[in-house]
Amino acid sequence: MYITYCRNQRTVDLEDKTSYRLSVTGGDYRPTWLIRVSDWKRVPGEAAVDGYHTLSYCWEQSGEVVKREEGDQNEYTVIDHGEHCIVEGYDVDVDYINGTCLAKLERCDVEEEVDSENKERNSKYVTWCEPMSEKTTLKHVTYEELLQQLCKDFQVEYLWYDKVCIDQSDKKHKLHQINEMHKIYSNARYTIALIPEVIIWDPEDFNEKVEQYGNCARRLFIISLSLMGCWWTRSWTLEELMVSKRILMVGTDTNMFQHSLHTPDAPPTAIDIFSESMLDFGEQMEKTGGSVNQALAQAHFRTSTKPHDMIFALKNTFGHMFDDIKISYSTDVQTAFNNFYRNIATKDLSILCFGSNRLPCGKWHQVSTMGDYNLPSWTGVAGCHVRERANITTHPQLSYTINKSMKMNIKTNRYWEISITKYEYGPYCSPTNKYTALKKQGVLLEQIRKISSARLMGKWTDMVRADKDTVLTEWSTNMNLFTKVYMTHYHDGLSEKNALTQLRPLSLTEDCEGEKCIVLPILLETKTLTHKKVDEYKYAGGTSIANFILPVFCKCSNSTSEQYKAVGIYLVGNHKYNKVSSTFNWNHCIGRDDVNPIQNPKDILNMLFENNCHEIPKEFIVV
């Protein structure tokens, strides 16, 4: 396909970030080759004394996708006939009002052939619509000529662009560069994401403002448009985004510069999916290494032309974990997937930090692309991972291994056996009537919105004095607000006369009501940054909410042995983190008046499971 780039770009940012964008620096690492933008020549990476930039794009948007006639019939290539378009002199305020829309959406049959499973969400793309204004001119160019003009417009001197900077004919060099991509993107000054689906549909969007989360309407809409494009569905672009420190999103006629909310000395920014969790992963990589659940929250819904590319992208995202593992295109695909998941689960149990992938009405929230690889339940492919970074603490008595058949063997003598009940507004209680199901979802989302708005004003529900329905609504809001997944069940421990296990929410990948459910002493601690208002539409980081989660396992109903499936999470509680005393006040969180504030996660686990110790350690085989 061919795309359009309008030079008269309008920024979506709430304030001009040009000075900040031009002043940011990258790391000391330099790729083997870079492109010098002034003459578009490939030069050694050392030539970029003041740093370089990287490009993130969908290769099928750089020309016409065709199958190769020789070799692997599943191989595709892109032929560029120079039909990309650079637009000069377009004024959205004038031309749009006079009846000219810069672009329209059309179907792309070639893309449907390449990616038939995702044709519904990837079957539209941006093309030029003839202008009415005489001052507007069009120039048809190759993709690289379009990139050169874009880089000049945004004062980029050196660019890393894979098509030129990787010798595609040298397999050894190509494999080496693929394994270095996490270094290439993490050391860039910022990444340019070329997303033609991002476009101004109505200039009035730039005047309409909404107070929710400090965003203006145009920003929310532009981000939603990016979610429609193929850039948001590819495995490589996920890696490029999550290991980058900053990103400049360039659309057809509008752009947005974004950085993590945790970036020091950065101008205030609006809250969105990029700043809140994805770019934050890149920041966390240098400090703590991130956690695997953050990337898997997106990765399990991405696609790649070759199955191996998905593994390469994931491996590069967690580059700090894979110094001892080598992957190549000659490795059997199933073996590559198994090796990857076994390795990350051995090093990081945040892989268990996932919940339901269903909306309250029962529909899938996102469509998983991982169904062809026969992966075990503990990889979380049946659910959706929590986006926030997870710190892991396991009880010192617990141990686990993963064998060659991908079974996770967990040994512990501390565990809960719990009974659960389906939540009235959860996906497994949704009526068969579509209208009623959507109405039910609307009721729940409105309840969540009201409670979330109250939270921004500092108002919290008194859980001690509230009735059961109010408590359930509050926990449902907590589950969605702090984990981004929906509550499906709840555990009512009041009848068990155990203050630790009073009513708590669960988010499960299947309806396990009536089945034997187990909760193990693996503490998944995530922290959600709340925000305080800077002015009418901007927010800054405020208090951190600590969320304490435990993984849930359900016994396989058709298994003759003691085999279990990892099915989701149990939200123990959440509480504001006190930066002064560095402690957590658990009184409100778990309903105990006799527990002093606790700081050490291991002490928290001891407290939670002190009455659930069994004489003989039990082995749980998770498949």
Coordinates of C-alpha atoms in Angstrom, one line a residue:
M1 CA 0.0 0.0 0.0
Y2 CA 1.0 3.6 -0.4
I3 CA 0.7 6.3 2.2
T4 CA 0.3 10.1 2.4
Y5 CA 2.4 12.6 4.5
C6 CA 1.3 16.2 4.9
R7 CA 4.1 18.5 5.7
N8 CA 1.8 21.0 7.4
Q9 CA 1.5 18.9 10.5
R10 CA -0.6 19.9 13.5
T11 CA 0.5 18.7 16.9
V12 CA -1.9 16.9 19.2
D13 CA 0.2 17.8 22.2
L14 CA -1.4 20.1 24.8
E15 CA 1.7 22.3 24.7
D16 CA 4.6 22.8 22.3
K17 CA 7.3 20.2 23.1
T18 CA 9.6 21.1 20.2
S19 CA 12.4 22.4 22.4
Y20 CA 12.3 19.4 24.7
R21 CA 12.2 17.0 21.7
L22 CA 15.2 18.6 20.1
S23 CA 17.2 18.6 23.4
V24 CA 16.8 14.9 24.4
T25 CA 19.8 12.7 24.2
G26 CA 20.3 8.9 23.7
G27 CA 22.8 6.4 25.0
D28 CA 26.4 5.8 24.0
Y29 CA 25.7 2.7 21.9
R30 CA 25.8 3.1 18.1
P31 CA 24.5 0.6 15.5
T32 CA 26.8 -0.7 12.8
W33 CA 25.2 1.4 10.1
L34 CA 23.0 4.6 10.0
I35 CA 21.5 6.7 7.3
R36 CA 22.7 10.3 7.0
V37 CA 19.5 12.1 6.3
S38 CA 21.0 15.1 4.3
D39 CA 22.0 12.9 1.4
W40 CA 20.3 9.6 2.4
K41 CA 23.7 7.7 2.4
R42 CA 24.5 4.8 4.6
V43 CA 27.4 5.7 7.0
P44 CA 29.1 4.0 10.0
G45 CA 27.2 4.4 13.2
E46 CA 30.1 6.3 14.8
A47 CA 29.4 9.2 12.5
A48 CA 26.4 10.1 14.7
V49 CA 28.4 12.0 17.4
D50 CA 25.3 13.6 18.8
G51 CA 23.1 10.6 18.7
Y52 CA 20.6 9.0 16.2
H53 CA 16.9 8.2 15.9
T54 CA 15.0 5.0 15.0
L55 CA 12.0 4.3 12.8
S56 CA 9.1 2.1 13.7
Y57 CA 6.7 1.3 10.9
C58 CA 4.7 -1.5 9.2
W59 CA 6.6 -2.8 6.2
E60 CA 3.4 -3.5 4.3
Q61 CA 2.8 0.2 4.3
S62 CA 6.0 0.9 2.4
G63 CA 4.9 -0.4 -1.0
E64 CA 3.0 -3.2 -2.7
V65 CA 3.2 -6.6 -0.9
V66 CA 3.8 -9.5 -3.3
K67 CA 4.7 -13.2 -2.8
R68 CA 8.1 -14.3 -3.8
E69 CA 8.1 -16.6 -6.8
E70 CA 11.1 -18.6 -5.7
G71 CA 12.1 -20.2 -2.4
D72 CA 9.7 -20.3 0.6
Q73 CA 6.1 -19.6 -0.7
N74 CA 5.3 -18.0 2.6
E75 CA 7.9 -15.3 2.0
Y76 CA 6.7 -11.9 0.9
T77 CA 8.5 -8.8 -0.4
V78 CA 7.6 -5.1 -0.9
I79 CA 7.9 -3.4 -4.2
D80 CA 7.9 0.4 -4.2
H81 CA 6.7 2.0 -7.4
G82 CA 6.9 5.6 -6.0
E83 CA 3.2 6.1 -5.4
H84 CA 3.6 7.5 -1.8
C85 CA 2.4 11.1 -1.6
I86 CA 3.9 14.3 0.1
V87 CA 1.4 17.1 0.4
E88 CA 2.4 20.7 0.4
G89 CA 0.2 23.7 1.4
Y90 CA -2.7 21.9 2.9
D91 CA -4.5 23.9 5.7
V92 CA -6.9 21.7 7.7
D93 CA -8.7 24.7 9.1
V94 CA -9.4 26.2 5.6
D95 CA -9.5 23.2 3.3
Y96 CA -11.6 21.0 5.5
I97 CA -14.2 23.6 6.0
N98 CA -14.4 24.1 2.2
G99 CA -15.2 20.4 1.8
T100 CA -11.8 18.8 1.4
C101 CA -10.8 15.9 3.7
L102 CA -7.1 15.1 3.5
A103 CA -7.6 11.3 3.5
K104 CA -10.1 8.5 3.4
L105 CA -10.2 4.9 4.3
E106 CA -10.2 2.1 1.7
R107 CA -9.8 -1.6 1.7
C108 CA -6.4 -3.2 1.0
D109 CA -6.8 -6.6 -0.7
V110 CA -3.1 -7.4 -0.6
E111 CA -3.0 -7.0 3.2
E112 CA -6.0 -9.2 3.6
E113 CA -4.1 -12.0 1.6
V114 CA -1.1 -11.6 3.8
D115 CA -2.9 -11.5 7.1
S116 CA -6.3 -13.1 6.6
E117 CA -6.9 -13.9 10.3
N118 CA -6.8 -10.1 11.1
K119 CA -8.4 -8.7 7.9
E120 CA -11.3 -7.2 9.8
R121 CA -9.1 -4.9 11.9
N122 CA -6.3 -4.4 9.3
S123 CA -8.4 -4.1 6.1
K124 CA -8.4 -0.2 6.0
Y125 CA -5.7 2.2 5.2
V126 CA -5.2 5.9 4.4
T127 CA -5.1 7.2 0.8
W128 CA -5.2 10.7 -0.7
C129 CA -8.4 12.4 -1.7
E130 CA -8.0 15.0 -4.4
P131 CA -7.9 18.5 -2.8
M132 CA -10.1 21.5 -3.8
S133 CA -7.6 24.2 -2.8
E134 CA -5.4 25.5 -5.6
K135 CA -2.5 26.1 -3.2
T136 CA -2.3 22.5 -2.3
T137 CA 0.3 20.4 -4.3
L138 CA 1.0 16.7 -4.4
K139 CA 4.3 15.0 -5.0
H140 CA 4.5 11.3 -5.6
V141 CA 7.7 9.7 -4.1
T142 CA 9.3 6.5 -3.0
Y143 CA 9.0 5.5 0.7
E144 CA 12.6 6.4 1.4
E145 CA 12.1 9.9 -0.2
L146 CA 9.0 10.3 2.0
L147 CA 11.1 9.3 5.1
Q148 CA 13.9 11.7 4.1
Q149 CA 11.4 14.6 3.9
L150 CA 9.8 13.7 7.2
C151 CA 13.2 13.5 9.0
K152 CA 14.2 16.9 7.6
D153 CA 11.0 18.4 8.8
F154 CA 11.6 17.1 12.4
Q155 CA 15.4 18.0 12.4
V156 CA 16.6 14.4 12.4
E157 CA 20.2 14.0 11.2
Y158 CA 20.8 10.3 11.5
L159 CA 18.2 7.5 11.2
W160 CA 18.3 3.8 11.8
Y161 CA 16.0 2.2 9.2
D162 CA 16.2 -1.6 9.0
K163 CA 15.7 -1.9 5.3
V164 CA 18.9 0.0 4.6
C165 CA 20.9 -0.4 7.8
I166 CA 20.6 -4.2 7.8
D167 CA 22.2 -6.2 4.9
Q168 CA 19.2 -8.3 4.0
S169 CA 21.3 -10.6 1.8
D170 CA 23.7 -11.5 4.6
K171 CA 21.9 -13.9 6.9
K172 CA 24.7 -13.9 9.6
H173 CA 24.7 -10.0 9.7
K174 CA 20.9 -9.9 9.7
L175 CA 20.6 -12.4 12.6
H176 CA 23.2 -10.4 14.6
Q177 CA 21.3 -7.1 14.0
I178 CA 18.0 -8.7 15.0
N179 CA 19.6 -9.8 18.3
E180 CA 20.9 -6.2 18.8
M181 CA 17.6 -4.4 18.2
H182 CA 16.8 -3.8 21.9
K183 CA 20.1 -1.9 22.1
I184 CA 19.5 0.0 18.9
Y185 CA 16.0 1.3 20.0
S186 CA 16.8 1.8 23.7
N187 CA 19.8 4.0 22.9
A188 CA 18.1 6.2 20.4
R189 CA 17.2 9.8 21.2
Y190 CA 13.6 8.9 20.4
T191 CA 11.7 6.6 18.0
I192 CA 9.6 7.9 15.1
A193 CA 6.5 5.8 14.6
L194 CA 5.0 6.4 11.2
I195 CA 1.3 5.6 11.5
P196 CA -0.7 6.9 8.5
E197 CA -4.1 6.0 10.2
V198 CA -3.5 8.9 12.6
I199 CA -5.3 11.7 10.9
I200 CA -7.5 14.8 11.7
W201 CA -11.1 14.0 10.9
D202 CA -12.6 17.2 12.2
P203 CA -10.7 20.4 13.1
E204 CA -13.3 21.0 15.8
D205 CA -11.6 18.2 17.8
F206 CA -8.8 20.6 18.5
N207 CA -11.2 23.0 20.3
E208 CA -13.3 20.5 22.3
K209 CA -11.8 19.6 25.7
V210 CA -12.8 17.0 28.2
E211 CA -11.6 16.8 31.8
Q212 CA -11.3 13.0 32.1
Y213 CA -7.7 12.1 33.0
G214 CA -6.5 15.5 31.9
N215 CA -6.7 14.7 28.2
C216 CA -8.3 16.8 25.5
A217 CA -10.7 15.1 23.1
R218 CA -8.3 15.3 20.1
R219 CA -5.6 13.4 21.9
L220 CA -7.9 10.6 23.0
F221 CA -9.3 10.3 19.4
I222 CA -5.9 10.3 17.8
I223 CA -4.7 7.5 20.0
S224 CA -7.8 5.5 19.3
L225 CA -7.1 5.9 15.6
S226 CA -3.6 4.5 16.1
L227 CA -5.2 1.4 17.7
M228 CA -7.0 0.8 14.4
G229 CA -3.9 0.6 12.3
C230 CA -1.6 -2.3 11.5
W231 CA 1.2 -0.7 13.5
W232 CA -0.7 -1.6 16.7
T233 CA -1.0 -5.3 15.7
R234 CA 2.6 -6.2 14.8
S235 CA 5.1 -7.9 17.1
W236 CA 8.1 -5.9 15.9
T237 CA 6.5 -2.6 16.6
L238 CA 5.6 -3.7 20.1
E239 CA 9.3 -4.4 20.8
E240 CA 10.3 -1.1 19.2
L241 CA 7.9 0.8 21.3
M242 CA 8.5 -0.9 24.7
V243 CA 12.3 -0.6 24.6
S244 CA 12.2 3.1 23.4
K245 CA 12.4 5.9 25.9
R246 CA 10.4 8.4 23.9
I247 CA 8.2 8.3 20.8
L248 CA 7.2 10.7 18.1
M249 CA 4.0 9.5 16.5
V250 CA 3.7 10.9 13.0
G251 CA 0.4 10.5 11.2
T252 CA -1.0 11.7 7.9
D253 CA -1.4 15.3 9.0
T254 CA -0.9 15.3 12.8
N255 CA 1.7 14.2 15.3
M256 CA 2.2 13.6 19.0
F257 CA 5.5 13.5 21.1
Q258 CA 5.2 11.2 24.1
H259 CA 7.4 10.2 27.0
S260 CA 6.9 8.1 30.1
L261 CA 5.1 9.7 33.1
H262 CA 8.1 8.7 35.1
T263 CA 10.6 10.5 32.9
P264 CA 12.5 13.0 35.0
D265 CA 12.7 16.7 33.9
A266 CA 10.1 16.1 31.2
P267 CA 7.2 18.6 30.6
P268 CA 3.8 17.6 31.9
T269 CA 2.0 15.2 29.7
A270 CA -1.5 13.8 29.4
I271 CA -2.3 10.3 30.5
D272 CA -2.6 7.6 27.9
I273 CA -1.6 4.0 27.2
F274 CA 1.9 5.1 25.9
S275 CA 2.9 7.2 28.8
E276 CA 1.3 5.1 31.5
S277 CA 2.7 1.7 30.8
M278 CA 4.4 1.1 27.5
L279 CA 7.1 3.7 27.4
D280 CA 7.5 3.3 31.1
F281 CA 8.7 -0.2 30.4
G282 CA 11.7 1.2 28.6
E283 CA 12.5 3.5 31.6
Q284 CA 12.1 0.6 34.0
M285 CA 14.5 -1.6 31.9
E286 CA 17.5 0.5 33.0
K287 CA 16.5 0.6 36.7
T288 CA 14.9 -2.8 37.5
G289 CA 14.6 -4.7 34.3
G290 CA 10.8 -4.4 33.9
S291 CA 8.6 -7.5 34.3
V292 CA 7.4 -9.9 31.6
N293 CA 3.7 -9.4 32.3
Q294 CA 4.0 -5.8 31.0
A295 CA 5.0 -6.9 27.5
L296 CA 2.8 -10.1 27.4
A297 CA -0.2 -7.9 28.1
Q298 CA 0.3 -6.7 24.5
A299 CA 2.3 -9.4 22.8
H300 CA -0.3 -12.1 23.0
F301 CA -2.5 -10.1 20.6
R302 CA 0.1 -9.2 18.1
T303 CA 0.9 -10.8 14.7
S304 CA 4.0 -11.4 12.6
T305 CA 4.6 -12.5 9.0
K306 CA 6.8 -15.3 10.3
P307 CA 6.1 -17.1 13.6
H308 CA 9.8 -16.8 14.5
D309 CA 9.6 -13.1 14.4
M310 CA 7.2 -13.0 17.3
I311 CA 9.8 -14.9 19.4
F312 CA 12.6 -12.6 18.2
A313 CA 10.6 -9.5 19.2
L314 CA 9.8 -10.9 22.6
K315 CA 13.4 -12.0 23.2
N316 CA 14.6 -8.5 22.3
T317 CA 12.0 -6.9 24.6
F318 CA 13.6 -8.8 27.5
G319 CA 17.1 -8.6 26.2
H320 CA 18.6 -8.6 29.7
M321 CA 17.1 -12.1 30.3
F322 CA 18.4 -13.8 27.2
D323 CA 22.2 -13.6 27.1
D324 CA 22.3 -17.3 27.4
I325 CA 19.7 -18.3 24.8
K326 CA 20.2 -18.1 21.0
I327 CA 17.3 -18.3 18.6
S328 CA 17.5 -18.6 14.8
Y329 CA 15.1 -19.1 12.0
S330 CA 16.3 -22.7 11.7
T331 CA 15.0 -23.5 15.2
D332 CA 11.7 -25.5 15.2
V333 CA 8.9 -23.0 16.0
Q334 CA 7.3 -25.0 18.8
T335 CA 10.7 -25.5 20.4
A336 CA 11.4 -21.8 20.1
F337 CA 8.2 -20.9 21.8
N338 CA 8.7 -23.5 24.6
N339 CA 12.3 -22.3 25.2
F340 CA 11.2 -18.7 25.4
Y341 CA 8.4 -19.2 27.9
R342 CA 10.3 -21.7 30.0
N343 CA 13.1 -19.3 30.3
I344 CA 11.1 -16.2 31.3
A345 CA 8.9 -18.2 33.8
T346 CA 12.0 -19.6 35.4
K347 CA 13.3 -16.1 35.9
D348 CA 10.1 -14.1 36.4
L349 CA 6.8 -15.4 37.8
S350 CA 5.0 -12.2 36.8
I351 CA 4.0 -14.4 33.9
L352 CA 1.2 -15.6 36.3
C353 CA -0.1 -12.0 36.6
F354 CA -3.1 -12.3 34.2
G355 CA -6.9 -12.2 34.4
S356 CA -9.9 -12.6 32.2
N357 CA -9.8 -11.4 28.6
R358 CA -13.6 -10.9 28.5
L359 CA -15.7 -7.8 28.7
P360 CA -18.6 -7.8 31.2
C361 CA -21.0 -8.6 28.4
G362 CA -19.1 -11.8 27.7
K363 CA -17.4 -10.8 24.5
W364 CA -13.6 -11.1 24.0
H365 CA -11.8 -7.9 24.9
Q366 CA -9.0 -8.7 22.5
V367 CA -8.4 -11.6 20.1
S368 CA -5.3 -13.7 21.0
T369 CA -2.9 -14.7 18.2
M370 CA -1.2 -17.4 20.2
G371 CA -3.6 -20.3 19.6
D372 CA -1.3 -22.3 17.2
Y373 CA 1.5 -23.0 19.6
N374 CA 0.0 -25.4 22.1
L375 CA 1.2 -23.4 25.1
P376 CA 0.4 -24.3 28.7
S377 CA -2.1 -22.4 30.9
W378 CA 0.7 -20.7 33.0
T379 CA 1.8 -18.7 30.0
G380 CA -1.4 -16.7 30.3
V381 CA -2.4 -17.1 26.6
A382 CA -6.0 -17.7 27.6
G383 CA -6.3 -14.4 29.4
C384 CA -4.9 -10.9 29.5
H385 CA -1.8 -9.9 31.6
V386 CA -1.8 -6.9 33.9
R387 CA 0.0 -3.9 32.3
E388 CA 1.7 -2.6 35.5
R389 CA 5.2 -3.8 36.5
A390 CA 4.9 -6.6 39.0
N391 CA 7.3 -7.3 41.9
I392 CA 7.4 -11.0 42.8
T393 CA 7.8 -12.5 46.3
T394 CA 7.4 -16.2 46.9
H395 CA 7.1 -17.8 50.3
P396 CA 10.5 -19.2 51.3
Q397 CA 8.9 -22.7 51.6
L398 CA 7.7 -22.6 48.0
S399 CA 9.8 -24.0 45.1
Y400 CA 9.1 -24.7 41.5
T401 CA 10.6 -26.1 38.3
I402 CA 9.5 -26.4 34.7
N403 CA 10.2 -29.7 32.9
K404 CA 10.8 -30.4 29.2
S405 CA 7.1 -31.1 28.7
M406 CA 6.3 -27.6 29.8
K407 CA 4.7 -28.6 33.1
M408 CA 5.2 -26.3 36.0
N409 CA 5.8 -28.3 39.3
I410 CA 5.1 -26.2 42.4
K411 CA 5.9 -27.5 45.8
T412 CA 4.5 -25.8 48.9
N413 CA 2.8 -26.7 52.2
R414 CA 1.0 -23.3 52.4
Y415 CA -2.0 -22.8 50.1
W416 CA -5.7 -21.9 50.2
E417 CA -8.6 -24.0 49.0
I418 CA -11.4 -21.6 48.2
S419 CA -14.9 -21.7 46.9
I420 CA -16.0 -18.9 44.5
T421 CA -19.2 -17.4 43.2
K422 CA -19.9 -15.8 39.8
Y423 CA -20.2 -12.0 39.9
E424 CA -23.6 -10.8 38.8
Y425 CA -22.1 -8.3 36.3
G426 CA -19.3 -10.5 35.2
P427 CA -18.9 -12.1 31.7
Y428 CA -20.0 -15.6 32.9
C429 CA -23.3 -14.3 34.1
S430 CA -24.1 -12.4 30.9
P431 CA -27.5 -13.2 29.5
T432 CA -27.9 -14.7 26.0
N433 CA -29.8 -11.7 24.7
K434 CA -27.3 -9.3 23.1
Y435 CA -29.2 -6.1 24.0
T436 CA -29.6 -7.1 27.7
A437 CA -25.9 -8.1 27.9
L438 CA -24.7 -4.7 26.6
K439 CA -27.1 -2.9 28.9
K440 CA -25.7 -4.9 31.8
Q441 CA -22.2 -3.9 30.7
G442 CA -23.2 -0.3 30.5
V443 CA -24.5 -0.4 34.1
L444 CA -21.2 -1.8 35.4
L445 CA -19.1 0.7 33.4
E446 CA -21.1 3.6 34.7
Q447 CA -20.6 2.3 38.3
I448 CA -16.8 2.1 37.6
R449 CA -16.8 5.6 36.1
K450 CA -18.5 7.1 39.1
I451 CA -16.2 5.4 41.7
S452 CA -13.1 6.3 39.6
S453 CA -14.2 9.9 39.5
A454 CA -14.7 9.9 43.3
R455 CA -11.2 8.5 43.6
L456 CA -9.7 11.4 41.7
M457 CA -11.4 13.6 44.3
G458 CA -9.9 11.6 47.1
K459 CA -13.1 9.9 48.2
W460 CA -13.0 6.2 49.0
T461 CA -15.9 3.9 50.0
D462 CA -16.0 2.9 53.7
M463 CA -15.8 -0.9 53.1
V464 CA -16.3 -1.7 56.7
R465 CA -19.8 -0.2 56.9
A466 CA -20.9 -0.8 53.3
D467 CA -23.4 -3.6 52.4
K468 CA -22.4 -6.6 50.3
D469 CA -23.6 -5.1 46.9
T470 CA -21.6 -1.9 47.5
V471 CA -18.5 -3.9 48.5
L472 CA -18.8 -6.0 45.3
T473 CA -19.1 -2.9 43.2
E474 CA -16.1 -1.3 44.9
W475 CA -14.0 -4.4 44.4
S476 CA -15.1 -4.7 40.8
T477 CA -13.9 -1.1 40.3
N478 CA -10.6 -1.9 42.1
M479 CA -10.0 -4.9 39.8
N480 CA -10.6 -2.9 36.6
L481 CA -8.9 0.3 37.8
F482 CA -5.7 -1.3 39.0
T483 CA -5.3 -4.3 36.8
K484 CA -7.3 -3.3 33.6
V485 CA -9.1 -6.7 33.7
Y486 CA -12.7 -7.3 34.8
M487 CA -13.9 -9.1 37.9
T488 CA -15.5 -12.5 37.0
H489 CA -16.0 -14.1 40.4
Y490 CA -15.6 -13.4 44.1
H491 CA -14.6 -15.3 47.2
D492 CA -16.9 -14.8 50.2
G493 CA -14.9 -16.0 53.2
L494 CA -17.2 -14.5 55.8
S495 CA -18.8 -17.8 56.5
E496 CA -15.4 -19.3 57.1
K497 CA -14.9 -16.9 60.0
N498 CA -11.5 -16.0 58.7
A499 CA -10.8 -12.3 58.7
L500 CA -8.0 -12.7 56.1
T501 CA -10.4 -14.2 53.5
Q502 CA -13.3 -11.9 53.6
L503 CA -15.0 -11.0 50.3
R504 CA -12.4 -10.5 47.6
P505 CA -12.6 -10.3 43.7
L506 CA -11.1 -12.7 41.2
S507 CA -10.6 -12.4 37.5
L508 CA -10.5 -15.8 35.8
T509 CA -10.0 -17.0 32.3
E510 CA -12.9 -19.5 32.6
D511 CA -15.9 -20.2 34.8
C512 CA -14.5 -22.3 37.7
E513 CA -17.5 -22.1 39.9
G514 CA -18.0 -25.4 41.6
E515 CA -14.5 -26.5 40.8
K516 CA -11.6 -26.9 43.3
C517 CA -9.6 -23.6 43.2
I518 CA -6.2 -23.2 44.8
V519 CA -4.4 -19.9 45.8
L520 CA -0.7 -20.2 46.2
P521 CA 1.8 -18.0 48.2
I522 CA 3.2 -16.1 45.2
L523 CA 2.8 -12.4 45.9
L524 CA 2.4 -10.2 42.8
E525 CA 2.8 -6.6 43.8
T526 CA 2.0 -4.0 41.2
K527 CA 2.0 -0.2 41.8
T528 CA -0.5 2.1 40.0
L529 CA 0.5 5.8 39.9
T530 CA -2.4 8.0 40.7
H531 CA -2.3 11.6 39.5
K532 CA -2.9 15.1 40.8
K533 CA -4.1 18.0 38.8
V534 CA -1.4 20.5 37.7
D535 CA -3.9 22.8 36.0
E536 CA -7.2 22.4 34.1
Y537 CA -6.1 19.6 31.8
K538 CA -2.7 18.4 33.0
Y539 CA -1.8 15.9 35.6
A540 CA 1.4 15.0 37.4
G541 CA 2.4 11.8 39.3
G542 CA 1.0 11.6 42.8
T543 CA 0.5 8.7 45.2
S544 CA 1.3 5.1 44.3
I545 CA -1.4 2.6 44.9
A546 CA 0.1 -0.8 45.9
N547 CA -2.0 -3.7 44.5
F548 CA -1.4 -7.1 46.1
I549 CA -2.4 -10.1 43.9
L550 CA -2.1 -13.9 44.2
P551 CA -2.3 -16.4 41.3
V552 CA -5.3 -18.8 41.2
F553 CA -5.2 -22.4 39.9
C554 CA -8.1 -24.7 39.1
K555 CA -8.0 -28.5 39.2
C556 CA -8.4 -30.0 35.7
S557 CA -11.8 -31.7 35.7
N558 CA -10.8 -34.4 33.2
S559 CA -7.5 -35.3 34.8
T560 CA -6.9 -38.5 36.7
S561 CA -3.9 -37.0 38.5
E562 CA -3.5 -33.9 40.6
Q563 CA -3.1 -31.5 37.6
Y564 CA -4.1 -27.9 37.6
K565 CA -4.5 -25.0 35.3
A566 CA -3.4 -21.4 35.9
V567 CA -6.7 -19.5 35.5
G568 CA -6.3 -16.0 36.8
I569 CA -5.7 -13.7 39.8
Y570 CA -7.1 -13.0 43.3
L571 CA -6.9 -9.4 44.4
V572 CA -6.0 -9.4 48.0
G573 CA -6.2 -5.7 48.4
N574 CA -4.7 -2.3 47.5
H575 CA -3.5 0.6 49.6
K576 CA -1.8 3.9 49.2
Y577 CA 1.9 3.8 49.6
N578 CA 3.3 6.1 52.2
K579 CA 6.6 7.5 50.9
V580 CA 7.5 8.9 54.3
S581 CA 7.2 5.8 56.4
S582 CA 7.6 3.3 53.5
T583 CA 4.9 1.1 55.0
F584 CA 1.6 -0.3 54.0
N585 CA -1.4 0.1 56.3
W586 CA -3.3 -3.2 55.9
N587 CA -6.1 -2.4 58.3
H588 CA -8.5 -1.2 55.7
C589 CA -7.1 -3.5 53.0
I590 CA -7.8 -6.9 54.6
G591 CA -10.1 -6.0 57.5
R592 CA -7.8 -6.8 60.4
D593 CA -7.6 -4.4 63.3
D594 CA -4.7 -6.2 65.1
V595 CA -2.2 -6.0 62.2
N596 CA 0.4 -3.3 62.4
P597 CA 1.6 -1.6 59.2
I598 CA 3.8 -4.1 57.3
Q599 CA 6.8 -3.3 55.1
N600 CA 8.4 -6.5 54.1
P601 CA 6.6 -8.5 51.3
K602 CA 7.7 -11.8 52.9
D603 CA 6.0 -10.7 56.2
I604 CA 2.9 -10.0 54.2
L605 CA 3.0 -13.6 52.8
N606 CA 3.6 -15.0 56.2
M607 CA 0.6 -13.1 57.6
L608 CA -1.7 -14.1 54.7
F609 CA -0.9 -17.8 54.9
E610 CA -0.1 -18.2 58.6
N611 CA -3.3 -20.2 59.2
N612 CA -3.1 -22.2 56.0
C613 CA 0.0 -24.3 56.7
H614 CA -0.3 -28.0 55.9
E615 CA 1.9 -30.7 57.5
I616 CA 3.1 -32.3 54.3
P617 CA 4.2 -30.2 51.3
K618 CA 2.0 -30.8 48.3
E619 CA 3.1 -30.8 44.6
F620 CA 0.9 -28.9 42.2
I621 CA 1.4 -29.8 38.6
V622 CA 0.3 -26.9 36.4
V623 CA -0.3 -27.7 32.7

